[in-house]
Short mmCIF file of C-alpha atoms and ligand atoms in Angstrom, two decimals:
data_model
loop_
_atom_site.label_atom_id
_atom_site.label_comp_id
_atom_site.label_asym_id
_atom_site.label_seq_id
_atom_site.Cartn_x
_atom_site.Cartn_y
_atom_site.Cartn_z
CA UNK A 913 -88.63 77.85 7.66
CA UNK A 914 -91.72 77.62 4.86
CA UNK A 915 -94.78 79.83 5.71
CA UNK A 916 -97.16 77.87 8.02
CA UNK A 917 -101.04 77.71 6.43
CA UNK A 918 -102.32 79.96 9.28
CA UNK A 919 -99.22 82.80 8.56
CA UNK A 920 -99.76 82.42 5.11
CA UNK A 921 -103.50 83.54 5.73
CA UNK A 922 -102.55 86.05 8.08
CA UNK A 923 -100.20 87.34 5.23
CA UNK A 924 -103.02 87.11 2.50
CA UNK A 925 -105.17 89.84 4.34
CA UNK A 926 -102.51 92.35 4.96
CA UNK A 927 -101.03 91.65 1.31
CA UNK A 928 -104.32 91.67 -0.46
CA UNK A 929 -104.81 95.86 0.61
CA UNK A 930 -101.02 96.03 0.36
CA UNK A 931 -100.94 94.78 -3.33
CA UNK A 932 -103.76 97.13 -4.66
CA UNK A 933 -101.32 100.16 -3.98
CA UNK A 934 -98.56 99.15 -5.61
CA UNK A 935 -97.68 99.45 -9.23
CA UNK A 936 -95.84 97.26 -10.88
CA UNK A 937 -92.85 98.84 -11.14
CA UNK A 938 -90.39 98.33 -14.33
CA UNK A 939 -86.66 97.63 -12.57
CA UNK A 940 -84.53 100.08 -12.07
CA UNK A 941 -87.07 103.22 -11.37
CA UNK A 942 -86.61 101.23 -7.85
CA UNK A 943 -84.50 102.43 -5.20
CA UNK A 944 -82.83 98.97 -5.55
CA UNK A 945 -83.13 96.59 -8.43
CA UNK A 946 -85.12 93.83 -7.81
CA UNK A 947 -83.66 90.71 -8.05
CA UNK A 948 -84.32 87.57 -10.50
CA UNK A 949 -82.43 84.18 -10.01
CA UNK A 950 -82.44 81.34 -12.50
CA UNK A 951 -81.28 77.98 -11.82
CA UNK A 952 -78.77 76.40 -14.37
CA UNK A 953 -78.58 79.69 -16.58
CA UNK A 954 -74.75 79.21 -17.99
CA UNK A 955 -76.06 78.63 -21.25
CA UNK A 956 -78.76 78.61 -24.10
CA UNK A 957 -82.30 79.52 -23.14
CA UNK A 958 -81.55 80.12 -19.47
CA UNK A 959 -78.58 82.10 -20.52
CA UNK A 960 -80.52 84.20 -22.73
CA UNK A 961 -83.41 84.86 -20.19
CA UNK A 962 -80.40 86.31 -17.66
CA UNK A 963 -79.36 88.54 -20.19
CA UNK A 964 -82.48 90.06 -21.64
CA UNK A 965 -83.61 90.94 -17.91
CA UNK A 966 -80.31 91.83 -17.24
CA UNK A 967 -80.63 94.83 -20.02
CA UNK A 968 -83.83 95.46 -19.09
CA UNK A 969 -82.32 96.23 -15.16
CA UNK A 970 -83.14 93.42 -13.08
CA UNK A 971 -80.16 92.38 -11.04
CA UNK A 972 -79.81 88.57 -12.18
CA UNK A 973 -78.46 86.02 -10.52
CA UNK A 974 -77.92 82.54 -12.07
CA UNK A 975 -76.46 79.11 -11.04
CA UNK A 976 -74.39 76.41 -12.40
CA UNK A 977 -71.91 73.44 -12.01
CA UNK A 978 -68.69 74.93 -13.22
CA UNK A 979 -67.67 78.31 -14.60
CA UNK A 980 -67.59 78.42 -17.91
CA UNK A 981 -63.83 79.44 -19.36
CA UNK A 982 -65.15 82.09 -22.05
CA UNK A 983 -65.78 84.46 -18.86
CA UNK A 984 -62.18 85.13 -17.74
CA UNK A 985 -62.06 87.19 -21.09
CA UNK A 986 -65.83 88.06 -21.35
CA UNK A 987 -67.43 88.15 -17.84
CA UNK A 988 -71.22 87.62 -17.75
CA UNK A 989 -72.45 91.66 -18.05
CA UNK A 990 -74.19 92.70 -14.84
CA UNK A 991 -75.31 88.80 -14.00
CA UNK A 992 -73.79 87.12 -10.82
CA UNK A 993 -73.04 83.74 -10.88
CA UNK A 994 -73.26 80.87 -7.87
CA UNK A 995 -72.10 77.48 -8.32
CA UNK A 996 -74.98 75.26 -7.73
CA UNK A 997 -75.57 70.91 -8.08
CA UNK A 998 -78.79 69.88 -7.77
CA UNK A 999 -77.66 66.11 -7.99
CA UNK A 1000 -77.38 65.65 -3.94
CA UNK A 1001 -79.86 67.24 -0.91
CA UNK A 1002 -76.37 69.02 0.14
CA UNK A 1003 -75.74 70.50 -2.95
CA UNK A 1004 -79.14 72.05 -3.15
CA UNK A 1005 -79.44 73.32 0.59
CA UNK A 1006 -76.12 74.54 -0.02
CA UNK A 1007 -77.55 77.34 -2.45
CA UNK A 1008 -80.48 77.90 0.24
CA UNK A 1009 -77.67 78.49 2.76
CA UNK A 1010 -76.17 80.92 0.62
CA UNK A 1011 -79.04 82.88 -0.44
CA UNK A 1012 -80.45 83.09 3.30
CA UNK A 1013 -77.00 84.23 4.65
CA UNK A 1014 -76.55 86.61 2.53
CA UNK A 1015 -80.54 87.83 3.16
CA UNK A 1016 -81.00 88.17 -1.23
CA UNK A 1017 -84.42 89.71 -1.23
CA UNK A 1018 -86.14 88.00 -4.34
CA UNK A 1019 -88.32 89.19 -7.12
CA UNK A 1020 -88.49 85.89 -9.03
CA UNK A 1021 -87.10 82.82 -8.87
CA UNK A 1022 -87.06 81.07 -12.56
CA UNK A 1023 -86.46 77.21 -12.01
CA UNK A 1024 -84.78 76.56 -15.31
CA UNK A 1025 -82.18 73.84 -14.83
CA UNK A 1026 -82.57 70.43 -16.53
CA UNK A 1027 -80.79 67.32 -17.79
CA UNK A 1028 -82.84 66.02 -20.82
CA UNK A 1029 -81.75 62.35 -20.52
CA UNK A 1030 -83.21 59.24 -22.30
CA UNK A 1031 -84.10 56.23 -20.51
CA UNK A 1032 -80.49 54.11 -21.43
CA UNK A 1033 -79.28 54.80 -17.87
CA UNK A 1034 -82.59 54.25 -16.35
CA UNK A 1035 -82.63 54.44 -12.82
CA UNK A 1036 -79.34 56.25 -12.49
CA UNK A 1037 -81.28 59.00 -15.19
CA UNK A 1038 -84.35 58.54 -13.38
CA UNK A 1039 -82.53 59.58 -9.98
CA UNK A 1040 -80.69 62.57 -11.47
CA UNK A 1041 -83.67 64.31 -13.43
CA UNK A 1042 -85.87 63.72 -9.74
CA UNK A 1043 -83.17 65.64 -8.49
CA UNK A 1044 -82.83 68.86 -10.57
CA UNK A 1045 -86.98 68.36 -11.69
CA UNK A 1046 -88.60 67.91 -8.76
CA UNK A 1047 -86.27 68.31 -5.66
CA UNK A 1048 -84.47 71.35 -6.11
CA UNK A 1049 -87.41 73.45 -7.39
CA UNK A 1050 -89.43 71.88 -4.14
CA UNK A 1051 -86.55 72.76 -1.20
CA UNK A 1052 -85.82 76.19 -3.48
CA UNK A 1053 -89.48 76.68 -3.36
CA UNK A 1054 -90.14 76.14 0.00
CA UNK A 1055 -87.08 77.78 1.42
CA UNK A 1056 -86.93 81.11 -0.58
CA UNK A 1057 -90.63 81.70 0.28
CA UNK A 1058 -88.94 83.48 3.02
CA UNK A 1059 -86.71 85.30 0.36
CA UNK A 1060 -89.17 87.16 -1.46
CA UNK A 1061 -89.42 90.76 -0.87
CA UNK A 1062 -93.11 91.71 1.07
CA UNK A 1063 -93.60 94.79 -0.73
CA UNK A 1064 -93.73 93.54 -4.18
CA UNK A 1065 -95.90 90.65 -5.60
CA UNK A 1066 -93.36 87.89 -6.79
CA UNK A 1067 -93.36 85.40 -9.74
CA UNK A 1068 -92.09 81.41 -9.10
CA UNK A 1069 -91.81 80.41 -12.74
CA UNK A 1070 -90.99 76.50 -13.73
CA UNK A 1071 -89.71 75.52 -16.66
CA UNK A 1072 -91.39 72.65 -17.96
CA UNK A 1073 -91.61 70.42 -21.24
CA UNK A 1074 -95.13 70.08 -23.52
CA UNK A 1075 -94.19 66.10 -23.45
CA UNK A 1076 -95.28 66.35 -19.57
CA UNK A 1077 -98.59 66.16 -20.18
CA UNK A 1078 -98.42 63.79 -22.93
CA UNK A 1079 -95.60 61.15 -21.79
CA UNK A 1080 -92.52 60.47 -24.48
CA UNK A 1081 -91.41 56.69 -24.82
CA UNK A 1082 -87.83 57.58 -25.66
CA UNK A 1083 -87.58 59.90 -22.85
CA UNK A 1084 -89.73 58.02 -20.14
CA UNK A 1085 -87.71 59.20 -16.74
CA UNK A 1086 -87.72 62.93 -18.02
CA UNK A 1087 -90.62 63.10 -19.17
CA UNK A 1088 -92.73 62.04 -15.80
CA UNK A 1089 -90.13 64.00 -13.73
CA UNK A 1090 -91.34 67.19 -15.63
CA UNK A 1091 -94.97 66.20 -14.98
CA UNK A 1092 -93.54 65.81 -11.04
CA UNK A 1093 -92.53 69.64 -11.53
CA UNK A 1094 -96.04 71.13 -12.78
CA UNK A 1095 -97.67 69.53 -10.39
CA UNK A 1096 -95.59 70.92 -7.75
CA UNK A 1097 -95.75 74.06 -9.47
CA UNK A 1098 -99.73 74.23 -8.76
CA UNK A 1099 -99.41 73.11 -5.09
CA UNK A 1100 -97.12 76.01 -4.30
CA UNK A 1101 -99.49 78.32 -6.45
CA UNK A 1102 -102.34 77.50 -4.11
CA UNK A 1103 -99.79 78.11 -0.89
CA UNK A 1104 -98.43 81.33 -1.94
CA UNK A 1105 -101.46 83.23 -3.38
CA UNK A 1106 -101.68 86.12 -3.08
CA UNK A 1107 -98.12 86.92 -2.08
CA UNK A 1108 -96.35 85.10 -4.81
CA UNK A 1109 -97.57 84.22 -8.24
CA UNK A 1110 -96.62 80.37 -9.79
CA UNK A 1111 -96.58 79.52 -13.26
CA UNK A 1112 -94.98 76.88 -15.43
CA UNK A 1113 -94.01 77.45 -19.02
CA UNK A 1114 -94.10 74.16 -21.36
CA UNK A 1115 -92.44 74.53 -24.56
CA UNK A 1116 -92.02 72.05 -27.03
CA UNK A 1117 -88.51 72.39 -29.19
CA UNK A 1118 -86.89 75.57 -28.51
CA UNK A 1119 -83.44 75.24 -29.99
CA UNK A 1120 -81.36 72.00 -31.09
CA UNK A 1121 -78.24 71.39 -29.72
CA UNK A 1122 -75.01 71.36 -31.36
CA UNK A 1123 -74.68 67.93 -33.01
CA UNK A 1124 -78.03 67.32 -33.50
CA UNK A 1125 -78.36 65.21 -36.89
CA UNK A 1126 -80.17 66.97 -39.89
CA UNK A 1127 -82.63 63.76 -40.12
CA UNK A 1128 -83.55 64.92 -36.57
CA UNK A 1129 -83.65 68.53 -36.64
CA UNK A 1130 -86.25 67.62 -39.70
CA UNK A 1131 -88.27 64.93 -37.50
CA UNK A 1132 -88.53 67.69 -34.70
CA UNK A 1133 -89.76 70.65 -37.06
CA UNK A 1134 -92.25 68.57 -38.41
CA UNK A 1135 -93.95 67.96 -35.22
CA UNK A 1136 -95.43 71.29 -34.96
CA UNK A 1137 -97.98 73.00 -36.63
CA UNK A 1138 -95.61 76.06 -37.04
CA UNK A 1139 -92.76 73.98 -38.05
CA UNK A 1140 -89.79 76.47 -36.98
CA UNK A 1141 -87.28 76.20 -34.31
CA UNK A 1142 -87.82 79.71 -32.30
CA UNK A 1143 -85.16 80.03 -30.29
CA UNK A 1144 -85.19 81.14 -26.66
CA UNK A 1145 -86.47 84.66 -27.49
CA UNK A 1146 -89.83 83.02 -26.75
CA UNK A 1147 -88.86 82.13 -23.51
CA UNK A 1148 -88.21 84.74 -22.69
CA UNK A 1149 -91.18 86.57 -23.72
CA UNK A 1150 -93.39 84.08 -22.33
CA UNK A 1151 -91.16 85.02 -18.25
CA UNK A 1152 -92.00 88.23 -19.16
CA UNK A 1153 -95.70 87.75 -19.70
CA UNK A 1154 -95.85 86.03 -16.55
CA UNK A 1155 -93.73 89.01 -14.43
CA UNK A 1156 -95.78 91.62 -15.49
CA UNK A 1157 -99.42 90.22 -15.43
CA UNK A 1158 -100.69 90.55 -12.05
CA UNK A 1159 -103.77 87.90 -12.40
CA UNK A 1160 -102.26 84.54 -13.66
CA UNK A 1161 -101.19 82.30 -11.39
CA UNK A 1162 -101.51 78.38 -11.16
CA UNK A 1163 -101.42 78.12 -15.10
CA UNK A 1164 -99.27 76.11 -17.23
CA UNK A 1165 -98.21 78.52 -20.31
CA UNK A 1166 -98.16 75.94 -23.89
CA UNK A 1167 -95.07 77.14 -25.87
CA UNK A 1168 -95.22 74.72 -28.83
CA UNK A 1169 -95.85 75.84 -31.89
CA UNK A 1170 -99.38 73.99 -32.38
CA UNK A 1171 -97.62 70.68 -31.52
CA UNK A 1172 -100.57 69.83 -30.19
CA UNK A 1173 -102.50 70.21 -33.77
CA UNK A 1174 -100.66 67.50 -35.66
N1 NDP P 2196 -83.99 73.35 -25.60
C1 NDP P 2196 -85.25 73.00 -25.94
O1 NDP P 2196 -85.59 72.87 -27.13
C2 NDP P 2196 -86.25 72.73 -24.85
C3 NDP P 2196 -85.98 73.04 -23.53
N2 NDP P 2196 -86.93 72.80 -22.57
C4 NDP P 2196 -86.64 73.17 -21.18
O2 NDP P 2196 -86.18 74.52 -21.15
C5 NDP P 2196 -85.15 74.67 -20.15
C6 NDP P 2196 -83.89 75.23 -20.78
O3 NDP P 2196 -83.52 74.35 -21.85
P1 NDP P 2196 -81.97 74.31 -22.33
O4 NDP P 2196 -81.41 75.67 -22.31
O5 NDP P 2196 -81.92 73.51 -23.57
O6 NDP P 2196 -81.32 73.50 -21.14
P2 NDP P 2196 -79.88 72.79 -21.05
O7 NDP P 2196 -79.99 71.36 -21.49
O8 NDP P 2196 -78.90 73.67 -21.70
O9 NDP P 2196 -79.68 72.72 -19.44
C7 NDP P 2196 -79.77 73.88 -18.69
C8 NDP P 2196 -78.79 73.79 -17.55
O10 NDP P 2196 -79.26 72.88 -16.54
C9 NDP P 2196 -78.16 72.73 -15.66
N3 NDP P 2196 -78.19 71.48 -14.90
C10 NDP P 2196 -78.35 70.24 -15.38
N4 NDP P 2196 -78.25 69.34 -14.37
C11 NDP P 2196 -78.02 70.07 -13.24
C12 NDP P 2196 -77.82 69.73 -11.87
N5 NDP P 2196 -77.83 68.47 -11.47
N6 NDP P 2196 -77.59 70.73 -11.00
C13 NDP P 2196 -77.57 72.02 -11.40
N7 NDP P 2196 -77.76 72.42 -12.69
C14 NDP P 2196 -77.98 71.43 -13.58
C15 NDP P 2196 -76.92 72.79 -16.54
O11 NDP P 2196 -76.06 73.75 -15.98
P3 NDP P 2196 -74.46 73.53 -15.82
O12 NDP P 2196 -74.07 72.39 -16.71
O13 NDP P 2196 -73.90 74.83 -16.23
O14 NDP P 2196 -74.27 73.23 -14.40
C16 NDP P 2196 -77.40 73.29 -17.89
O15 NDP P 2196 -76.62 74.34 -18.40
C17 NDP P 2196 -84.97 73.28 -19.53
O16 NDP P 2196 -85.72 73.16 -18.34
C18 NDP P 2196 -85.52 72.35 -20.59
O17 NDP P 2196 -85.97 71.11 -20.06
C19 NDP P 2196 -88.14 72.22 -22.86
C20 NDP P 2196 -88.42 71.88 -24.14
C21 NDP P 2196 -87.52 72.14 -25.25
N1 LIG P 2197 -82.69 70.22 -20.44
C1 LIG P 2197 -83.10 70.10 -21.72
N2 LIG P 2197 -84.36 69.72 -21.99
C2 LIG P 2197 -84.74 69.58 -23.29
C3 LIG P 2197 -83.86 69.83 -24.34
C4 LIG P 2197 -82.54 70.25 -24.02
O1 LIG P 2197 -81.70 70.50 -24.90
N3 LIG P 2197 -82.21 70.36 -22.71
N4 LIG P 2197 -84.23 69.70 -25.64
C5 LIG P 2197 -85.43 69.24 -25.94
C6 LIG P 2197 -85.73 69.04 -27.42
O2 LIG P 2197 -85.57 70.22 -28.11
C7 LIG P 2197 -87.12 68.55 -27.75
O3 LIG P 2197 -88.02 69.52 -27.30
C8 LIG P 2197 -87.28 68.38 -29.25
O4 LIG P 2197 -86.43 67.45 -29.72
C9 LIG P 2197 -86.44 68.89 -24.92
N5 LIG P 2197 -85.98 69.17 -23.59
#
């Protein structure tokens, strides 16, 4: 059940003495790893998150749909995988069932899934991106509270979009349903503090996708001030900013390239 207020305070006074003694730890030197889950991680820049923590020794676990084939030859190295769909309230609290039975004690939960959808199928679009922006990061959220292990401060990281803030009229639905997520990603700052740190990270063009037309990969570059597509290296170095600094919370990280300067 999520923390009540009056727990939550209860909580903040034992954790605030409790957090001054304890370092913060790299994985691994732990007498068990701690353990990072990211939602819809099967491929490109959640994919590449779960692997770079993975070397580094956090024990990673990430969701998706459906298998992908590649891993009957090449299995994901030290990353479990659970078969998660966001699309239906059963499909999400089946996760949460999962998780709870099998008592995963969480260091971070990384809310990465998305469907980047234009407005064509409007309401049907509209419904689907609610669903994996804004409804699974909100039951995850409030459920896995519970999840987090007391003796180390934990990170709730959402993975946002810089058009959020700024609205996109080709991608109306997605855009407002990522502005649904950072807001959601401050309320459960406020409730967590100081027991669990919440951040969202809002990049602007990270990497194309395969098919992408040249004419478009050129529009794109030339909306940022930096003009390069960085690949999800930056993401992850922005998660890992946010793991291993103890004093932000509530923030929204801009990872854009100076889109914002042209
Ligand atoms: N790529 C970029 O340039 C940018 C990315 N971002 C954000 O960064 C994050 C990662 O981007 P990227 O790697 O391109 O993301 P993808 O478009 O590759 O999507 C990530 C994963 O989301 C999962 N997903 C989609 N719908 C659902 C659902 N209903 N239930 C469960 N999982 C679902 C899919 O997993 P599966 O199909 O395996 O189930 C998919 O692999 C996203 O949040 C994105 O919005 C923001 C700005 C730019
Ligand atoms: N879930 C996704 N969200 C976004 C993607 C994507 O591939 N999947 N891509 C973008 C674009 O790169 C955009 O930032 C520039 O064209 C945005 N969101």
């Amino acid at each position: 059940m999520p923390e009540s207020a009056s727990s939550c305070r209860t909580r903040r006074g034992e954790h605030a003495k409790m957090r001054h003694s304890i370092d913060h730890q790299t994985p691994g030197t732990m007498n068990d790893q701690q353990t990072i889950l990211i939602t819809g991680a099967a491929q490109r820049v959640g994919l590449h998150c779960a692997q770079r923590l993975a070397a580094e020794g956090f024990r990673v676990i990430i969701t998706c749909r459906r298998p992908r084939p590649q891993w009957q030859d090449e299995p994901l190295e030290n990353i479990e995988v659970l078969l998660a769909d966001f699309s239906t309230e059963v499909g999400i609290r089946q996760l949460i069932d999962t998780l709870t039975r099998r008592n995963i004690r969480l260091r971070a939960l990384i809310h990465n899934a998305s469907e980047w959808q234009n407005d064509d199928h409007a309401a049907e679009a509209f419904q689907q991106m609610f669903m994996v922006h804004m409804q699974a990061p909100y039951l995850l959220n409030l459920a896995c509270a519970e999840l987090f292990d007391p003796e180390v401060t934990g990170d709730i990281i959402h993975i946002s979009d810089h058009v959020a803030q700024r609205g996109s009229a080709n991608h109306i639905a997605y855009s407002a349903t990522k502005a649904g997520l950072e807001s959601l990603s401050r309320s459960f700052a406020a409730r967590f503090a100081p027991r669990i740190k919440v951040n969202t990270i809002a990049p602007a063009l990270i990497m194309f996708n395969e098919g992408d037309a040249e004419e478009y990969r050129e529009k794109a570059l030339a909306k940022s001030a930096l003009g390069i597509e960085p690949g999800p290296e930056v993401v992850y170095q922005a998660v890992r900013y946010l793991l291993d600094n103890p004093y932000v919370t509530g923030t929204c990280l801009d990872l854009n390239g100076g889109r914002s300067l042209k």
